[in-house]
């Protein structure tokens, strides 16, 4: 990418992204192109991180291990659903992922947990996510029963309108009352240590910039 084009991209993304300053946006753009590698820009070709490359970053950098959650995080970043996270999606996604307000993080997490995108987190979706994120206890005769009980307990705590599923309004009210419920169905945000390490590595002098 030419210097002029890079400057314009940095300016545009900085203007539209309130959680990062210009220097940080420039560092994240550098990192993006580092991760994507040397790709020739051609008309009609998408330059971006595919699902596997993106999941690798989530796993290696932020310690995520749940395949289902990582897929949903990828979809959360990939706003145009073209199968790639492009440079703008990378910046806007990381803006919420690393520094989002509670409101931004609630919308993001709810979108991750709403597996079929119908605007609700159903009992079935809760069951799948909790089953994935809980350690299997070999002594349990029927581990599914314990998960079903957990789903019922969660619904009792979070389903304010008692319709057997969670709307965003239910979820928001529950999280505002108890912020630990933000990631109730699985870790989809970086823990503070991973976040600090990532930012310390990436937001260095671009001249000393290394791949993470």
mmCIF file of C-alpha atoms in Angstrom:
data_model
loop_
_atom_site.group_PDB
_atom_site.id
_atom_site.type_symbol
_atom_site.label_atom_id
_atom_site.label_comp_id
_atom_site.label_asym_id
_atom_site.label_seq_id
_atom_site.Cartn_x
_atom_site.Cartn_y
_atom_site.Cartn_z
ATOM 1 C CA UNK A 1 0.000 0.000 0.000
ATOM 2 C CA UNK A 2 1.331 3.429 -0.928
ATOM 3 C CA UNK A 3 2.226 5.882 1.830
ATOM 4 C CA UNK A 4 -0.495 8.273 0.665
ATOM 5 C CA UNK A 5 -3.139 5.549 0.672
ATOM 6 C CA UNK A 6 -2.037 4.375 4.117
ATOM 7 C CA UNK A 7 -2.215 7.917 5.468
ATOM 8 C CA UNK A 8 -5.747 8.345 4.118
ATOM 9 C CA UNK A 9 -6.849 4.994 5.556
ATOM 10 C CA UNK A 10 -5.343 5.872 8.951
ATOM 11 C CA UNK A 11 -7.121 9.258 8.977
ATOM 12 C CA UNK A 12 -10.488 7.738 8.004
ATOM 13 C CA UNK A 13 -10.337 4.941 10.579
ATOM 14 C CA UNK A 14 -9.126 7.293 13.337
ATOM 15 C CA UNK A 15 -12.053 9.644 12.666
ATOM 16 C CA UNK A 16 -14.590 6.807 12.849
ATOM 17 C CA UNK A 17 -13.042 4.944 15.778
ATOM 18 C CA UNK A 18 -13.202 6.779 19.086
ATOM 19 C CA UNK A 19 -11.425 4.148 21.212
ATOM 20 C CA UNK A 20 -8.008 4.432 19.498
ATOM 21 C CA UNK A 21 -5.858 7.461 18.703
ATOM 22 C CA UNK A 22 -4.119 7.968 15.365
ATOM 23 C CA UNK A 23 -0.844 6.388 16.476
ATOM 24 C CA UNK A 24 -2.668 3.274 17.746
ATOM 25 C CA UNK A 25 -4.717 2.955 14.549
ATOM 26 C CA UNK A 26 -1.488 3.145 12.522
ATOM 27 C CA UNK A 27 0.082 0.390 14.685
ATOM 28 C CA UNK A 28 -2.974 -1.838 14.254
ATOM 29 C CA UNK A 29 -2.975 -1.296 10.477
ATOM 30 C CA UNK A 30 0.722 -2.253 10.416
ATOM 31 C CA UNK A 31 -0.057 -5.383 12.434
ATOM 32 C CA UNK A 32 -2.934 -6.293 10.126
ATOM 33 C CA UNK A 33 -0.732 -6.190 7.035
ATOM 34 C CA UNK A 34 1.971 -8.069 8.950
ATOM 35 C CA UNK A 35 -0.507 -10.849 9.715
ATOM 36 C CA UNK A 36 -2.030 -10.954 6.247
ATOM 37 C CA UNK A 37 1.438 -11.097 4.697
ATOM 38 C CA UNK A 38 2.608 -9.813 1.368
ATOM 39 C CA UNK A 39 -0.553 -9.774 -0.712
ATOM 40 C CA UNK A 40 -0.762 -7.942 -3.988
ATOM 41 C CA UNK A 41 -3.725 -5.602 -4.049
ATOM 42 C CA UNK A 42 -5.813 -6.266 -7.136
ATOM 43 C CA UNK A 43 -9.217 -4.993 -8.134
ATOM 44 C CA UNK A 44 -11.942 -7.310 -6.857
ATOM 45 C CA UNK A 45 -9.769 -9.315 -4.454
ATOM 46 C CA UNK A 46 -10.346 -9.203 -0.717
ATOM 47 C CA UNK A 47 -7.345 -8.661 1.511
ATOM 48 C CA UNK A 48 -8.130 -9.958 4.942
ATOM 49 C CA UNK A 49 -7.808 -12.580 7.631
ATOM 50 C CA UNK A 50 -9.798 -15.724 6.898
ATOM 51 C CA UNK A 51 -11.540 -17.731 9.624
ATOM 52 C CA UNK A 52 -8.527 -19.966 10.378
ATOM 53 C CA UNK A 53 -5.992 -17.119 10.533
ATOM 54 C CA UNK A 54 -8.325 -15.096 12.768
ATOM 55 C CA UNK A 55 -9.043 -18.037 15.082
ATOM 56 C CA UNK A 56 -5.317 -18.631 15.355
ATOM 57 C CA UNK A 57 -4.873 -15.046 16.630
ATOM 58 C CA UNK A 58 -7.704 -15.507 19.163
ATOM 59 C CA UNK A 59 -6.113 -18.723 20.383
ATOM 60 C CA UNK A 60 -2.426 -17.792 20.382
ATOM 61 C CA UNK A 61 -2.758 -14.157 21.499
ATOM 62 C CA UNK A 62 -5.873 -14.141 23.687
ATOM 63 C CA UNK A 63 -5.908 -17.761 24.893
ATOM 64 C CA UNK A 64 -9.357 -18.626 23.537
ATOM 65 C CA UNK A 65 -10.064 -22.338 23.117
ATOM 66 C CA UNK A 66 -13.799 -22.716 22.481
ATOM 67 C CA UNK A 67 -14.325 -23.355 18.748
ATOM 68 C CA UNK A 68 -17.973 -22.284 18.771
ATOM 69 C CA UNK A 69 -17.237 -18.993 20.540
ATOM 70 C CA UNK A 70 -14.214 -18.272 18.305
ATOM 71 C CA UNK A 71 -16.389 -18.773 15.213
ATOM 72 C CA UNK A 72 -18.957 -16.363 16.596
ATOM 73 C CA UNK A 73 -16.249 -13.776 17.426
ATOM 74 C CA UNK A 74 -15.043 -14.077 13.824
ATOM 75 C CA UNK A 75 -18.581 -13.417 12.593
ATOM 76 C CA UNK A 76 -18.829 -10.452 14.952
ATOM 77 C CA UNK A 77 -15.733 -8.899 13.363
ATOM 78 C CA UNK A 78 -16.665 -9.901 9.781
ATOM 79 C CA UNK A 79 -19.527 -7.419 9.436
ATOM 80 C CA UNK A 80 -20.063 -7.848 5.684
ATOM 81 C CA UNK A 81 -20.078 -11.678 5.978
ATOM 82 C CA UNK A 82 -17.615 -12.194 3.127
ATOM 83 C CA UNK A 83 -15.514 -14.725 5.038
ATOM 84 C CA UNK A 84 -12.632 -12.305 5.678
ATOM 85 C CA UNK A 85 -11.860 -9.694 8.319
ATOM 86 C CA UNK A 86 -10.655 -6.693 6.318
ATOM 87 C CA UNK A 87 -8.565 -3.846 7.722
ATOM 88 C CA UNK A 88 -11.566 -1.655 8.697
ATOM 89 C CA UNK A 89 -13.346 -4.590 10.388
ATOM 90 C CA UNK A 90 -10.087 -5.382 12.189
ATOM 91 C CA UNK A 91 -9.821 -1.860 13.649
ATOM 92 C CA UNK A 92 -13.522 -1.476 14.524
ATOM 93 C CA UNK A 93 -13.685 -4.999 15.979
ATOM 94 C CA UNK A 94 -10.584 -4.527 18.146
ATOM 95 C CA UNK A 95 -11.929 -1.169 19.286
ATOM 96 C CA UNK A 96 -14.808 -2.950 21.063
ATOM 97 C CA UNK A 97 -12.834 -6.117 21.859
ATOM 98 C CA UNK A 98 -10.049 -4.236 23.666
ATOM 99 C CA UNK A 99 -11.525 -0.918 24.773
ATOM 100 C CA UNK A 100 -15.274 -0.977 24.280
ATOM 101 C CA UNK A 101 -17.689 0.719 26.654
ATOM 102 C CA UNK A 102 -20.036 -1.532 28.610
ATOM 103 C CA UNK A 103 -22.778 -0.743 26.051
ATOM 104 C CA UNK A 104 -20.528 -1.720 23.136
ATOM 105 C CA UNK A 105 -19.384 -4.890 24.869
ATOM 106 C CA UNK A 106 -22.960 -5.907 25.720
ATOM 107 C CA UNK A 107 -24.038 -5.597 22.078
ATOM 108 C CA UNK A 108 -20.958 -7.492 20.940
ATOM 109 C CA UNK A 109 -21.307 -10.333 23.509
ATOM 110 C CA UNK A 110 -25.040 -10.701 22.882
ATOM 111 C CA UNK A 111 -24.301 -11.018 19.152
ATOM 112 C CA UNK A 112 -21.728 -13.731 19.883
ATOM 113 C CA UNK A 113 -24.163 -15.664 22.101
ATOM 114 C CA UNK A 114 -27.153 -15.333 19.737
ATOM 115 C CA UNK A 115 -25.955 -18.304 17.671
ATOM 116 C CA UNK A 116 -28.659 -18.221 14.977
ATOM 117 C CA UNK A 117 -28.949 -14.439 14.802
ATOM 118 C CA UNK A 118 -32.685 -14.282 15.579
ATOM 119 C CA UNK A 119 -32.321 -11.607 18.260
ATOM 120 C CA UNK A 120 -32.738 -13.989 21.213
ATOM 121 C CA UNK A 121 -30.561 -16.387 23.207
ATOM 122 C CA UNK A 122 -32.681 -19.531 23.415
ATOM 123 C CA UNK A 123 -32.475 -22.413 25.903
ATOM 124 C CA UNK A 124 -30.911 -24.578 23.185
ATOM 125 C CA UNK A 125 -28.226 -21.968 22.472
ATOM 126 C CA UNK A 126 -27.460 -21.631 26.191
ATOM 127 C CA UNK A 127 -27.224 -25.417 26.473
ATOM 128 C CA UNK A 128 -24.738 -25.698 23.566
ATOM 129 C CA UNK A 129 -22.533 -22.879 24.826
ATOM 130 C CA UNK A 130 -22.506 -23.979 28.465
ATOM 131 C CA UNK A 131 -21.870 -27.589 27.452
ATOM 132 C CA UNK A 132 -18.842 -26.419 25.477
ATOM 133 C CA UNK A 133 -17.437 -24.159 28.164
ATOM 134 C CA UNK A 134 -17.885 -26.441 31.206
ATOM 135 C CA UNK A 135 -15.358 -29.097 32.094
ATOM 136 C CA UNK A 136 -16.701 -32.614 31.786
ATOM 137 C CA UNK A 137 -16.851 -34.410 35.124
ATOM 138 C CA UNK A 138 -16.230 -38.131 34.469
ATOM 139 C CA UNK A 139 -18.049 -39.142 37.655
ATOM 140 C CA UNK A 140 -21.340 -37.653 36.497
ATOM 141 C CA UNK A 141 -23.815 -40.183 35.148
ATOM 142 C CA UNK A 142 -25.595 -37.696 32.917
ATOM 143 C CA UNK A 143 -23.602 -34.464 32.561
ATOM 144 C CA UNK A 144 -26.352 -33.015 30.338
ATOM 145 C CA UNK A 145 -28.706 -32.922 33.332
ATOM 146 C CA UNK A 146 -26.338 -30.617 35.222
ATOM 147 C CA UNK A 147 -26.148 -28.306 32.207
ATOM 148 C CA UNK A 148 -29.949 -28.259 31.853
ATOM 149 C CA UNK A 149 -30.186 -27.274 35.527
ATOM 150 C CA UNK A 150 -27.661 -24.510 34.928
ATOM 151 C CA UNK A 151 -29.706 -23.233 31.974
ATOM 152 C CA UNK A 152 -32.795 -23.063 34.192
ATOM 153 C CA UNK A 153 -30.876 -21.221 36.943
ATOM 154 C CA UNK A 154 -29.493 -18.769 34.352
ATOM 155 C CA UNK A 155 -32.943 -18.143 32.895
ATOM 156 C CA UNK A 156 -34.371 -17.547 36.350
ATOM 157 C CA UNK A 157 -31.698 -14.900 36.966
ATOM 158 C CA UNK A 158 -31.692 -13.215 33.543
ATOM 159 C CA UNK A 159 -35.084 -13.761 31.869
ATOM 160 C CA UNK A 160 -36.885 -10.714 33.238
ATOM 161 C CA UNK A 161 -40.000 -11.014 31.065
ATOM 162 C CA UNK A 162 -40.324 -14.789 31.703
ATOM 163 C CA UNK A 163 -40.752 -15.838 28.071
ATOM 164 C CA UNK A 164 -38.225 -18.695 28.257
ATOM 165 C CA UNK A 165 -35.504 -16.952 26.234
ATOM 166 C CA UNK A 166 -33.237 -13.931 26.576
ATOM 167 C CA UNK A 167 -33.839 -10.782 24.555
ATOM 168 C CA UNK A 168 -31.186 -8.073 24.470
ATOM 169 C CA UNK A 169 -33.296 -6.132 27.005
ATOM 170 C CA UNK A 170 -33.222 -9.109 29.424
ATOM 171 C CA UNK A 171 -29.499 -9.545 28.932
ATOM 172 C CA UNK A 172 -28.718 -5.832 29.308
ATOM 173 C CA UNK A 173 -30.736 -5.535 32.520
ATOM 174 C CA UNK A 174 -29.030 -8.606 34.016
ATOM 175 C CA UNK A 175 -25.526 -7.389 33.082
ATOM 176 C CA UNK A 176 -26.169 -3.899 34.468
ATOM 177 C CA UNK A 177 -27.210 -5.526 37.759
ATOM 178 C CA UNK A 178 -24.240 -7.923 37.740
ATOM 179 C CA UNK A 179 -21.414 -7.228 35.247
ATOM 180 C CA UNK A 180 -19.964 -10.735 35.697
ATOM 181 C CA UNK A 181 -22.891 -11.938 33.564
ATOM 182 C CA UNK A 182 -21.428 -10.109 30.526
ATOM 183 C CA UNK A 183 -19.685 -13.352 29.490
ATOM 184 C CA UNK A 184 -22.234 -15.685 31.070
ATOM 185 C CA UNK A 185 -22.112 -18.233 28.231
ATOM 186 C CA UNK A 186 -18.392 -18.339 27.520
ATOM 187 C CA UNK A 187 -15.299 -16.098 27.320
ATOM 188 C CA UNK A 188 -15.524 -13.927 24.189
ATOM 189 C CA UNK A 189 -13.466 -10.935 25.389
ATOM 190 C CA UNK A 190 -9.758 -10.882 26.272
ATOM 191 C CA UNK A 191 -8.787 -11.191 29.916
ATOM 192 C CA UNK A 192 -6.998 -8.094 31.314
ATOM 193 C CA UNK A 193 -3.552 -9.753 31.198
ATOM 194 C CA UNK A 194 -3.862 -10.743 27.504
ATOM 195 C CA UNK A 195 -5.197 -7.304 26.660
ATOM 196 C CA UNK A 196 -2.315 -5.510 28.411
ATOM 197 C CA UNK A 197 0.298 -7.762 26.796
ATOM 198 C CA UNK A 198 -1.215 -7.313 23.340
ATOM 199 C CA UNK A 199 -1.381 -3.526 23.652
ATOM 200 C CA UNK A 200 2.143 -3.293 25.105
ATOM 201 C CA UNK A 201 3.480 -5.323 22.175
ATOM 202 C CA UNK A 202 1.517 -3.627 19.415
ATOM 203 C CA UNK A 203 1.492 0.020 20.505
ATOM 204 C CA UNK A 204 5.249 0.390 20.425
ATOM 205 C CA UNK A 205 7.282 2.581 18.140
ATOM 206 C CA UNK A 206 6.231 1.395 14.663
ATOM 207 C CA UNK A 207 9.918 1.399 13.685
ATOM 208 C CA UNK A 208 10.517 -1.352 16.238
ATOM 209 C CA UNK A 209 7.343 -3.146 15.299
ATOM 210 C CA UNK A 210 7.434 -6.960 15.443
ATOM 211 C CA UNK A 211 4.826 -9.509 14.548
ATOM 212 C CA UNK A 212 3.061 -10.818 17.630
#
